[in-house]
XYZ file of C-alpha atoms in Angstrom:
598
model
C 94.549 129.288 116.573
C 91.210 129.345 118.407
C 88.430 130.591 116.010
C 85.667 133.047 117.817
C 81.803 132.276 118.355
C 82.688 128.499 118.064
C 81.317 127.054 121.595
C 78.018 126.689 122.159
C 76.826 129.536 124.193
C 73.087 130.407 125.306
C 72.599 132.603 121.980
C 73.583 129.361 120.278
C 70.882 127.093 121.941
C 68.630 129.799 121.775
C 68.952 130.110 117.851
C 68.842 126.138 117.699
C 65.859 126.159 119.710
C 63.858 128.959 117.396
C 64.446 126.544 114.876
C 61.911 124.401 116.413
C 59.384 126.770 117.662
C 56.065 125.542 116.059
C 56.730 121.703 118.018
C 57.411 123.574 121.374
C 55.059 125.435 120.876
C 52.715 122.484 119.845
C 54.149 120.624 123.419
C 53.568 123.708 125.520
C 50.193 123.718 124.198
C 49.582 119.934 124.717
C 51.342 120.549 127.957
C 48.262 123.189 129.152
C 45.642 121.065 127.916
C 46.994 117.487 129.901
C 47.294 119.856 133.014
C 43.327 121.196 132.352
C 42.345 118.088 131.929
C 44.127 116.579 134.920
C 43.981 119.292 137.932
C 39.988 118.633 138.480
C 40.371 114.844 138.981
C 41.352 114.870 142.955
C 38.488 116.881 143.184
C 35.803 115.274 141.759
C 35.344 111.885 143.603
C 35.834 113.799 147.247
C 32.991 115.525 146.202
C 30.763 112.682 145.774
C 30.969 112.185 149.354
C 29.443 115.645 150.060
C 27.027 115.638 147.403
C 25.868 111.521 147.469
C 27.164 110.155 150.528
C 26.482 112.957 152.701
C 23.046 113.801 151.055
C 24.285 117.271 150.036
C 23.421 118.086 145.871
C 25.143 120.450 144.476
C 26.021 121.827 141.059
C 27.821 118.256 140.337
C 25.041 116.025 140.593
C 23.032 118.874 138.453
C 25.871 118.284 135.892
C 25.199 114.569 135.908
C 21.837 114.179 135.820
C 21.795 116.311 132.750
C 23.711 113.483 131.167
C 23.135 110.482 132.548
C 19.591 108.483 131.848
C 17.283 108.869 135.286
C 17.739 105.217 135.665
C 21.145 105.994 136.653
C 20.465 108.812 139.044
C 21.348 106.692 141.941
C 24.697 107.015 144.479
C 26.293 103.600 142.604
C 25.284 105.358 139.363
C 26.667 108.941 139.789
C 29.834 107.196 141.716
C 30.683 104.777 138.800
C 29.884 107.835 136.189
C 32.792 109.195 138.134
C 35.135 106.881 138.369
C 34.530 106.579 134.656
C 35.103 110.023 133.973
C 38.025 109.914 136.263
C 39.542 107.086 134.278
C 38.741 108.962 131.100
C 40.779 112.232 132.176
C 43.806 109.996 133.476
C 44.322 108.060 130.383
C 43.621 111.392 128.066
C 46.011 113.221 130.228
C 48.902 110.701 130.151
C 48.095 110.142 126.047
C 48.651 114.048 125.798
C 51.437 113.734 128.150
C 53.280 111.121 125.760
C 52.540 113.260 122.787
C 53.690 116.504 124.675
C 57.380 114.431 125.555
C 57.482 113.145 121.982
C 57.821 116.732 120.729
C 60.735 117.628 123.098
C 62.463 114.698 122.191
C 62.285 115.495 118.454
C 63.840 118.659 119.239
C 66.574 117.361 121.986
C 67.134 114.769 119.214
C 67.290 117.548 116.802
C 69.855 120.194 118.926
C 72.034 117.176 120.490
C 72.654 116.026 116.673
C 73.608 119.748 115.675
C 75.909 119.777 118.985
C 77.333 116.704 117.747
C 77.887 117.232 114.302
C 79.865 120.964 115.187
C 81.804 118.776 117.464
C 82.822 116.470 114.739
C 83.125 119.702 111.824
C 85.495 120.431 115.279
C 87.410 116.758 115.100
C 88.556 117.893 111.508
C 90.270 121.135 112.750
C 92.083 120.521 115.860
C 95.844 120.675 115.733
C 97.969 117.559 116.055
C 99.266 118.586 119.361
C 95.968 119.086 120.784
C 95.187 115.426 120.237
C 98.060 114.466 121.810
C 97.582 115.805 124.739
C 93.445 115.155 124.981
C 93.499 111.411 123.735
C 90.978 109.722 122.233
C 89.190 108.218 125.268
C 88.458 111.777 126.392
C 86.809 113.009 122.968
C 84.858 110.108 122.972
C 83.647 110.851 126.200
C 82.424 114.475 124.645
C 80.758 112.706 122.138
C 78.918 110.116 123.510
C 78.823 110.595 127.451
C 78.300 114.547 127.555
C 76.165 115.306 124.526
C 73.636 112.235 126.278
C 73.408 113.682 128.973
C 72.489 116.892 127.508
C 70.095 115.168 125.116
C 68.497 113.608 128.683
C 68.002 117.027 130.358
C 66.364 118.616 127.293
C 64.299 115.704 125.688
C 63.176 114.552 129.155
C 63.826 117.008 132.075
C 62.558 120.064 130.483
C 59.170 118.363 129.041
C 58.675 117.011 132.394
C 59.477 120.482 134.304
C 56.508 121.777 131.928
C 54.222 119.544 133.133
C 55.554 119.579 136.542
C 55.663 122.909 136.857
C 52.054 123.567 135.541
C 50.447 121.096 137.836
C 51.822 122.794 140.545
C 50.407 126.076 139.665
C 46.807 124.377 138.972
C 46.541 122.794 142.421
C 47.786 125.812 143.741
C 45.008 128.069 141.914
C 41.896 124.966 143.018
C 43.210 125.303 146.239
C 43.083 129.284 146.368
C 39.468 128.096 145.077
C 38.970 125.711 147.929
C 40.158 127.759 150.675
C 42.678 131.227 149.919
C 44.309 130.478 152.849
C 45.161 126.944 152.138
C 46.073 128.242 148.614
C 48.447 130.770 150.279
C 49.867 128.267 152.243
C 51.151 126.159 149.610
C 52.294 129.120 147.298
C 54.632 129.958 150.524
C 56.206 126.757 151.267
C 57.100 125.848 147.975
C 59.244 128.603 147.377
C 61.122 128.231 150.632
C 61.568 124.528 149.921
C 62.896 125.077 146.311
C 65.345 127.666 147.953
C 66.589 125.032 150.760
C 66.869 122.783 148.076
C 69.152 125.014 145.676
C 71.330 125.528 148.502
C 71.599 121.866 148.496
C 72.372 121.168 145.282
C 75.171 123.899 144.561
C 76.913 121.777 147.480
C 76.902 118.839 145.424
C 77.176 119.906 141.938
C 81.452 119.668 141.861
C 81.440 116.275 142.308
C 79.597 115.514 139.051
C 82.462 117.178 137.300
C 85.601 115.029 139.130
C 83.274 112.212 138.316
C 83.133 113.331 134.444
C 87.301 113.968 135.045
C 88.085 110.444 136.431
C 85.698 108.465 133.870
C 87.675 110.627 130.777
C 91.246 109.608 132.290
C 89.251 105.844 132.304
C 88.247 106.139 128.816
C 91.410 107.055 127.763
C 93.432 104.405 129.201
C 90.724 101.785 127.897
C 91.072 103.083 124.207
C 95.392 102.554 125.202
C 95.338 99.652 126.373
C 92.545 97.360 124.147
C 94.512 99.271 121.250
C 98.150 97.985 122.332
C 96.353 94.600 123.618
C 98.380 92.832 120.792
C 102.301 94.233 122.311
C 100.929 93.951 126.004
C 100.426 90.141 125.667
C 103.477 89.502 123.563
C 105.492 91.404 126.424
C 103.470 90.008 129.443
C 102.255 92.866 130.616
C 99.214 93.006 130.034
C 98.207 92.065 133.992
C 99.735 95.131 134.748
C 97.685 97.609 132.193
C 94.482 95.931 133.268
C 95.217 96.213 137.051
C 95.745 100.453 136.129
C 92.614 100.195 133.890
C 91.058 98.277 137.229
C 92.032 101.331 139.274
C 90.958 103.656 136.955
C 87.420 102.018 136.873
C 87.756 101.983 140.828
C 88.289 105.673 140.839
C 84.896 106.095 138.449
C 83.649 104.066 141.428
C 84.730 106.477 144.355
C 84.016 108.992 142.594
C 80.466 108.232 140.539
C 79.594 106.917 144.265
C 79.880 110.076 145.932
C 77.875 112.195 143.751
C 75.112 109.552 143.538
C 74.768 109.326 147.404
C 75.746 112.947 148.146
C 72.972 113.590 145.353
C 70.288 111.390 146.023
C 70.573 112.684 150.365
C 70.477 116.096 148.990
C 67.122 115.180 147.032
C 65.940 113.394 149.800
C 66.803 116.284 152.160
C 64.627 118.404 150.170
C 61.675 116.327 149.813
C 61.743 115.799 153.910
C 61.594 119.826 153.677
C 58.350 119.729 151.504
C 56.816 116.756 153.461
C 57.429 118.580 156.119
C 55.271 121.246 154.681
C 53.344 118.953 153.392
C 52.380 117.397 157.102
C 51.917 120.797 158.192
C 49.529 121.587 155.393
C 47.235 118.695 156.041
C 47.354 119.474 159.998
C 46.097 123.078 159.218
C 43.257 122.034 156.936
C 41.969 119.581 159.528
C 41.771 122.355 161.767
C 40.173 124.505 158.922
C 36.912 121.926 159.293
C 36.567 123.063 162.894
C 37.102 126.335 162.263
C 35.312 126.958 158.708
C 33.031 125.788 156.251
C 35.099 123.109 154.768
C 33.582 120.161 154.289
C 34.473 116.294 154.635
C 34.580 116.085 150.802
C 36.215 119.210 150.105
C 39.190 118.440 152.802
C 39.709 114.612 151.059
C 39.707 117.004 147.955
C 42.455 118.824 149.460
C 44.278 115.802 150.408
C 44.239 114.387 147.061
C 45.626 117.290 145.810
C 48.545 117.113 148.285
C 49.272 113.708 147.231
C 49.146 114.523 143.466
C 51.336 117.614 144.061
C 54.275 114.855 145.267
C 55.684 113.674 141.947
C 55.615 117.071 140.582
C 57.353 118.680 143.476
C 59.650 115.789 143.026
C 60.655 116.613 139.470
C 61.171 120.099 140.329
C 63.588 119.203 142.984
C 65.337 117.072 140.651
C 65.786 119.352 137.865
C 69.074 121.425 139.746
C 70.942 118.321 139.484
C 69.986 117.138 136.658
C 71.242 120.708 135.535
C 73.904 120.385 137.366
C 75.230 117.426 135.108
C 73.951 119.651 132.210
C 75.698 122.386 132.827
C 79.103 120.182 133.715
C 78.501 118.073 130.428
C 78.513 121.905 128.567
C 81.280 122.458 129.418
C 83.728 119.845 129.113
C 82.044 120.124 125.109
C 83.305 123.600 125.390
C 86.227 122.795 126.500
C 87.211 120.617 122.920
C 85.556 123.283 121.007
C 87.986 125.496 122.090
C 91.069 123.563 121.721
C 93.539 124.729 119.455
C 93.210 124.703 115.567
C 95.542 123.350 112.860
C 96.015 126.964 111.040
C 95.340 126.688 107.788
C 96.031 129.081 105.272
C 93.820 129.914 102.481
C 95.524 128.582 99.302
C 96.146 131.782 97.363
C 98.496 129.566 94.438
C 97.908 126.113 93.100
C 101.724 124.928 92.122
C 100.738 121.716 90.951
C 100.481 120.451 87.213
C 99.583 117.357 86.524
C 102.642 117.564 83.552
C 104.657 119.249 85.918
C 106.895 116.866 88.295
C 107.092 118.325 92.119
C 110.170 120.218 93.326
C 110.856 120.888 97.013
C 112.784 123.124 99.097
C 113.429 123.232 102.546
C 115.068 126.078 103.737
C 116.739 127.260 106.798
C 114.040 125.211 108.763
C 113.836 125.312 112.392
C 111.113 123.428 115.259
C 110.802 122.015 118.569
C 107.885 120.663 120.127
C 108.245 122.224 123.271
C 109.590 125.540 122.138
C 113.133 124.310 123.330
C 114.931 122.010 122.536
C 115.259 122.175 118.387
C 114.416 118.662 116.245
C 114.919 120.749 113.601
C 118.217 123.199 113.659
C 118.998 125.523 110.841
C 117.546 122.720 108.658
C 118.206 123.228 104.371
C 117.534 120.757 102.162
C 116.358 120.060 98.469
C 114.073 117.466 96.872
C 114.490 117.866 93.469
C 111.637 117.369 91.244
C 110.979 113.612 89.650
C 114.071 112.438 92.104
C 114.163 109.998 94.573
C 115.818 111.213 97.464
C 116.490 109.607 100.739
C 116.938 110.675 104.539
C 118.746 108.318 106.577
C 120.038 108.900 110.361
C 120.031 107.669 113.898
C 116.697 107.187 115.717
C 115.568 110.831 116.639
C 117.264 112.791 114.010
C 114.518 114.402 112.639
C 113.652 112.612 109.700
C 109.784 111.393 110.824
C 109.347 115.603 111.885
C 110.252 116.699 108.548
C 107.338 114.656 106.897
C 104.943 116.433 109.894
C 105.921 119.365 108.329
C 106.027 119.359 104.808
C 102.254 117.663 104.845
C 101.435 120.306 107.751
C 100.651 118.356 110.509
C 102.650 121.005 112.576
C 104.561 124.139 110.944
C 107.838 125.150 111.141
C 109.412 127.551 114.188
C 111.789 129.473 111.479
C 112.321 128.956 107.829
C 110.771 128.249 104.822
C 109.351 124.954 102.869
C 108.414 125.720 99.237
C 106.747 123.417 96.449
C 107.460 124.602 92.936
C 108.882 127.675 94.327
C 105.947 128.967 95.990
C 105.453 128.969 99.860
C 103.289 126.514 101.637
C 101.548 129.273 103.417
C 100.538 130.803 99.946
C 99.612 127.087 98.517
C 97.819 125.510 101.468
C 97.908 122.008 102.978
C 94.652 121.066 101.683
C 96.436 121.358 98.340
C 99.181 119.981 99.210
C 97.504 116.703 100.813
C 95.775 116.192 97.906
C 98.976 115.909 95.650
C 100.854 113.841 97.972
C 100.561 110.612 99.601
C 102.300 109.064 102.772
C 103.306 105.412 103.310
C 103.960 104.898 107.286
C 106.156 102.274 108.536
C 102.815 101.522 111.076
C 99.986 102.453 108.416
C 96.651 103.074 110.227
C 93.802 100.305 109.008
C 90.078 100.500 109.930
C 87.506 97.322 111.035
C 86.514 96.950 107.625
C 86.995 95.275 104.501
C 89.561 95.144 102.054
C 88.048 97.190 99.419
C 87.280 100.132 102.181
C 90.751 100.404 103.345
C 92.263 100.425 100.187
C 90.004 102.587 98.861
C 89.237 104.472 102.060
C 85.804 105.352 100.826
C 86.659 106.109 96.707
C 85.027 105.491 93.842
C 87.097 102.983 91.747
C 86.803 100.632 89.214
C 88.188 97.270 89.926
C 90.476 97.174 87.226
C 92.090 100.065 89.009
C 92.251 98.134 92.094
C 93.591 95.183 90.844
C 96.603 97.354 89.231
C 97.273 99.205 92.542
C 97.703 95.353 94.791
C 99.653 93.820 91.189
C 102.444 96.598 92.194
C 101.588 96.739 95.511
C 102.614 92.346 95.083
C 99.189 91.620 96.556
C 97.046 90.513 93.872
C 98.178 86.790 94.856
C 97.363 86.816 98.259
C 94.179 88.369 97.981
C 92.867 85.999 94.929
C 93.397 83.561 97.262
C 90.836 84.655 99.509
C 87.025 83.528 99.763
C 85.862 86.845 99.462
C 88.372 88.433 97.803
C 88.697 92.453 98.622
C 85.082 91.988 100.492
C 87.156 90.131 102.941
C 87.225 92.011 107.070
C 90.693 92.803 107.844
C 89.420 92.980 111.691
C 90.691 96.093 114.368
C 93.802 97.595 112.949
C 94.243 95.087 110.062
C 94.761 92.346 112.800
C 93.991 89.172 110.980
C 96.751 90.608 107.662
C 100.451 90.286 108.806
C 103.217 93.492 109.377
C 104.156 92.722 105.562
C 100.675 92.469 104.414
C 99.468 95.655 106.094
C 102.267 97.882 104.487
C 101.672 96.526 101.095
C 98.239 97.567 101.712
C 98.794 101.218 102.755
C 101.177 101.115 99.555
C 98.777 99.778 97.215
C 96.690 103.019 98.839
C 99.076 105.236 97.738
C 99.611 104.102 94.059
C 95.502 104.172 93.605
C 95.794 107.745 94.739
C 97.629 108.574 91.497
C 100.112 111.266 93.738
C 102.802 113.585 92.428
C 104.969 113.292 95.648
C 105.575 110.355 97.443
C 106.574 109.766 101.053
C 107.960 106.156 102.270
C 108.602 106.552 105.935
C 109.901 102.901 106.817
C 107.400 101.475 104.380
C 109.051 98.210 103.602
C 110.391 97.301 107.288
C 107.865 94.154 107.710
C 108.648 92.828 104.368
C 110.976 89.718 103.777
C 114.117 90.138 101.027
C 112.640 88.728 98.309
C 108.759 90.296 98.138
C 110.958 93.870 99.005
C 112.684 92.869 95.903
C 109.813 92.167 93.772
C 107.855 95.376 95.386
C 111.046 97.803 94.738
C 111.155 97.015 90.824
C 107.378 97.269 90.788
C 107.206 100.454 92.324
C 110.405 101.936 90.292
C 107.869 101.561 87.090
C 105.339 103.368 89.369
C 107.807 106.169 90.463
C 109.546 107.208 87.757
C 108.461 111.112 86.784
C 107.107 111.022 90.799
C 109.339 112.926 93.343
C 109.940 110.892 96.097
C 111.349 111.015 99.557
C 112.458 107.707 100.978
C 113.033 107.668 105.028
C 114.546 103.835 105.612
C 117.256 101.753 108.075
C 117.430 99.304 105.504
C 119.951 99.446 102.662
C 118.013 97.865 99.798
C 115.893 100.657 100.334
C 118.651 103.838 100.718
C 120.315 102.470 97.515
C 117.500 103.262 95.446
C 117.852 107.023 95.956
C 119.137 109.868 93.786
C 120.321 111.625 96.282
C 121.185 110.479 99.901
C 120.710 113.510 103.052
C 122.267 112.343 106.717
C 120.472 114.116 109.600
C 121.822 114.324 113.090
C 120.519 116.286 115.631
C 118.088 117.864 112.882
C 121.325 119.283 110.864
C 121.928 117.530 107.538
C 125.787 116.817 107.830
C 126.614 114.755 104.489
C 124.999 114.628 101.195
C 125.911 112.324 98.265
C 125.079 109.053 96.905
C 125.369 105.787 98.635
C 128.747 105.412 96.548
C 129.807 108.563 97.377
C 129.059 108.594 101.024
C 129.954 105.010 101.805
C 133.400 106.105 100.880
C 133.233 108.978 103.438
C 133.679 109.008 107.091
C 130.835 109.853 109.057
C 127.308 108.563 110.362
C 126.845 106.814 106.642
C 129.684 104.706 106.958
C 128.981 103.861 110.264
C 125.306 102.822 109.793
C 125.618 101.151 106.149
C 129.704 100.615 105.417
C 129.609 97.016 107.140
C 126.729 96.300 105.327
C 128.524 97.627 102.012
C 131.751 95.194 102.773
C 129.503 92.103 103.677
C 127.493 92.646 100.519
């Protein structure tokens, strides 16, 4: 399911950016005045050579010696009231200039954290399959990577194009002042130059996107390999994940390497184009002494405004690519926020009593991940309420898919499941997650404490803790520790053991207070006599609780009510474990050596 109106298009941007309009407005005000203020300085000490150095007053030295005492009204006087004044406007314009880019980062700051957090709101909706096929490395790349570089070209490109792009059209209006055919002159060449350098650009701008492609497949084998560091040492292999992660990087390398060059030549290409224009410009105003009424002071004027026209011009060039990436970055963000979406019913029935003990049906079930070859066949099977009731089968049977789909990670091809009679479509898996709890055989801890992972952000009392590890057969070990359940469990639970970790998830569950319980493999990592002590713990814990068991191990099968065999995603005996140890099939095969050695 792919909702509508959920990317970010321009009517999205432009709402987010109305939301700000009094601070751009503020900036592109601030913006005017810094250009106002600094346009007339390349004029104003060429003109003390006409009007001191050259003996020629004019309206400027009229200016100053309304101002300055007569004691000053000498050339060092009027020439270091200038370079004062010149000094003054500089450090006024850049102080405006600051202010102006502070505003356009509050809003870039502003829209980039709106981008980001419908990204996220995004993160919570995706299907399972989606995921899968993305990987983590490559969402974190639309996170971090794409929404900074978007953040760059509006908090910093855009406030500078203002400016830029104002300077430009002030020098171009003093030198229409100057000289209107100077003035032309420029307001011809940029155009032509800003065209070339388009051109330019759109050759380029592909390669930022295989560069954004190969450092996504890089991030996603990082995130692979530092998380299966642990299994890639034990197995010695780890020389050979880090040599693919090493060409991986070297691919970002090739890659990153040719946009920056290609790039950076197509920049300088176009900056040859406007010094080109630029030499011509300054070879036609020397001619336009001979041939006019320039003067010396107003052609250094004009020459100071060439050279204070460069890093303007300069930004303008670079704004395509920095677009460019812009524009790429957009839409790879886009692209996740139009991934697929877990469908999700609106619950129309709540099934669930807290005095009412869960009963499940699963009814002529059928799914495939691939739309063809069934995990699920024709699958019927019943949980009934305040039973435990166990699945058992080869490797591949179906057993892990069934829990996908009865806590609606995916749904079913064909069939029904039902909860207290009523469909899961009508009930809703938000419900439904929230009155059952899952115990994994590989339970998924966080770099964090204890408390936080056991709690995974609740609000408990400790007493209620305390029960949850006592049947759980925790408490002990973690008394034992110096800070007790403020102690970091490191990435993944790393520094707790297999056993330790499961006992942890499980001591999740029980604080979760859940009317259905799942235990796919949960007591695998746990040694005979702590599965011992945790199985008559947990029977207290269970008992009124429906529960579905999914287990290899015996000790754990023999607990059930009821015992289901799956193979090929068909349930071909049912019984208990006396019952079906007496019968010939998968059962006895898998548990009736066990049976005679015990």
């Amino acid at each position: 399911m792919i909702p509508k109106n959920d990317t970010i298009s321009r009517s999205w941007l432009i709402t987010q950016v109305k939301k700000h309009k009094s601070k751009l407005i503020l900036a592109n005000l601030i913006a005017i005045v810094a250009t106002l203020i600094s346009v007339p300085i390349p004029l104003l000490m060429p003109l003390m050579v006409d009007e001191v150095l050259l003996d020629k007053p004019a309206s400027g030295l009229s200016a100053m010696n309304a101002v300055l005492p007569e004691a000053w009204h000498t050339p060092t006087g009027y020439i270091f009231f200038t370079l004062f004044l010149v000094v003054l406007m500089r450090a006024a314009s850049q102080a405006l200039n600051i202010v102006q880019s502070r505003q356009f980062t509050l809003v870039s700051k502003t829209i980039t954290f709106e981008m980001r957090s419908k990204m996220i709101d995004k993160l919570g909706r995706i299907s399972i399959r989606q995921y899968e096929t993305k990987g983590s490395g490559g969402i974190n790349a639309h996170l971090i990577t794409d929404i900074e570089t978007i953040d760059q070209f509006v908090g910093s490109t855009l406030a500078k194009f203002v400016i830029s792009f104002l300077t430009v059209i002030g020098t171009a209006i003093v030198l229409l002042w100057l000289d209107w055919r100077l003035g032309l002159f420029i307001l011809l060449v940029n155009p032509i130059v800003i065209y070339f350098s388009r051109k330019l650009g759109s050759m380029v701008k592909h390669l930022k996107r295989k560069e954004n492609h190969s450092f996504e497949i890089f991030q996603n084998r990082l995130v692979e390999t530092l998380d299966g560091i642990y299994q890639l040492r034990a197995a010695n292999k780890e020389r050979e994940f880090l040599q693919q992660l090493k060409e991986s990087a070297n691919q970002v390398r090739v890659d990153a390497d040719k946009y920056a060059w290609q790039s950076e030549a197509a920049g300088r290409v176009s900056f040859l184009l406007f010094l080109i224009g630029f030499e011509l410009f300054r070879a036609v105003a020397m001619l336009m002494v001979m041939f006019s009424d320039l003067t010396i002071g107003q052609i250094f004027a004009v020459f100071g405004y060439l050279w204070f026209m460069l890093s303007p011009v300069q930004e303008l060039l670079g704004i395509q690519f920095s677009w460019y990436s812009a524009k790429a970055a957009l839409k790879r963000i886009n692209d996740l926020l139009e991934l697929e979406e877990e469908d999700r019913p609106v619950s129309k029935v709540n099934p669930f009593n807290e005095t009412r003990e869960v009963d499940v049906k699963i009814e002529h079930v059928d799914f495939s991940y691939n739309n063809e070859n069934k995990v699920l066949d024709d699958l019927s099977l019943h949980i009934p309420a305040g039973k435990k009731v166990a699945l058992v089968g080869a490797s591949g049977g179906g057993k892990s898919t069934l829990i996908q789909l009865l806590i609606g990670v995916y749904r079913q091809n064909a069939g029904s499941i039902r909860f207290n009679d009523e469909l899961t479509e009508d009930i809703g898996f938000e419900v439904i997650r929230d009155k059952i709890a899952v115990v994994l055989q590989q339970p998924i801890l966080f770099n964090d404490t204890l408390r936080h992972n056991l709690t995974l952000g609740g609000h408990f009392d400790e007493m209620s803790l305390w029960r949850a590890l006592e049947v759980a057969q925790l408490q002990d070990v973690i008394s034992q520790l110096n800070h007790g359940l403020d102690t970091q469990i490191g990435r993944n639970g790393i520094r707790l053991s297999g056993g330790q970790r499961q006992r942890l998830a499980i001591a999740r569950m029980v604080l979760s207070n859940p009317q259905f319980v799942i235990l796919d493999e949960a007591t695998s990592a746990l040694d005979t006599a702590t599965e011992a002590a945790l199985h008559k713990a947990l029977t207290e814990f269970l008992r009124g609780r429906t529960t579905l068991i999914v287990a290899h191990r015996l000790s754990a099968v023999k607990q059930a009510d009821l015992i289901y065999v799956l193979e090929d995603g068909k349930v071909t005996q049912t019984g208990t474990h006396g019952e079906l140890v007496e019968q010939e099939g998968l059962y006895q095969t898998l548990y009736g050596g066990i049976q005679s050695q015990a």
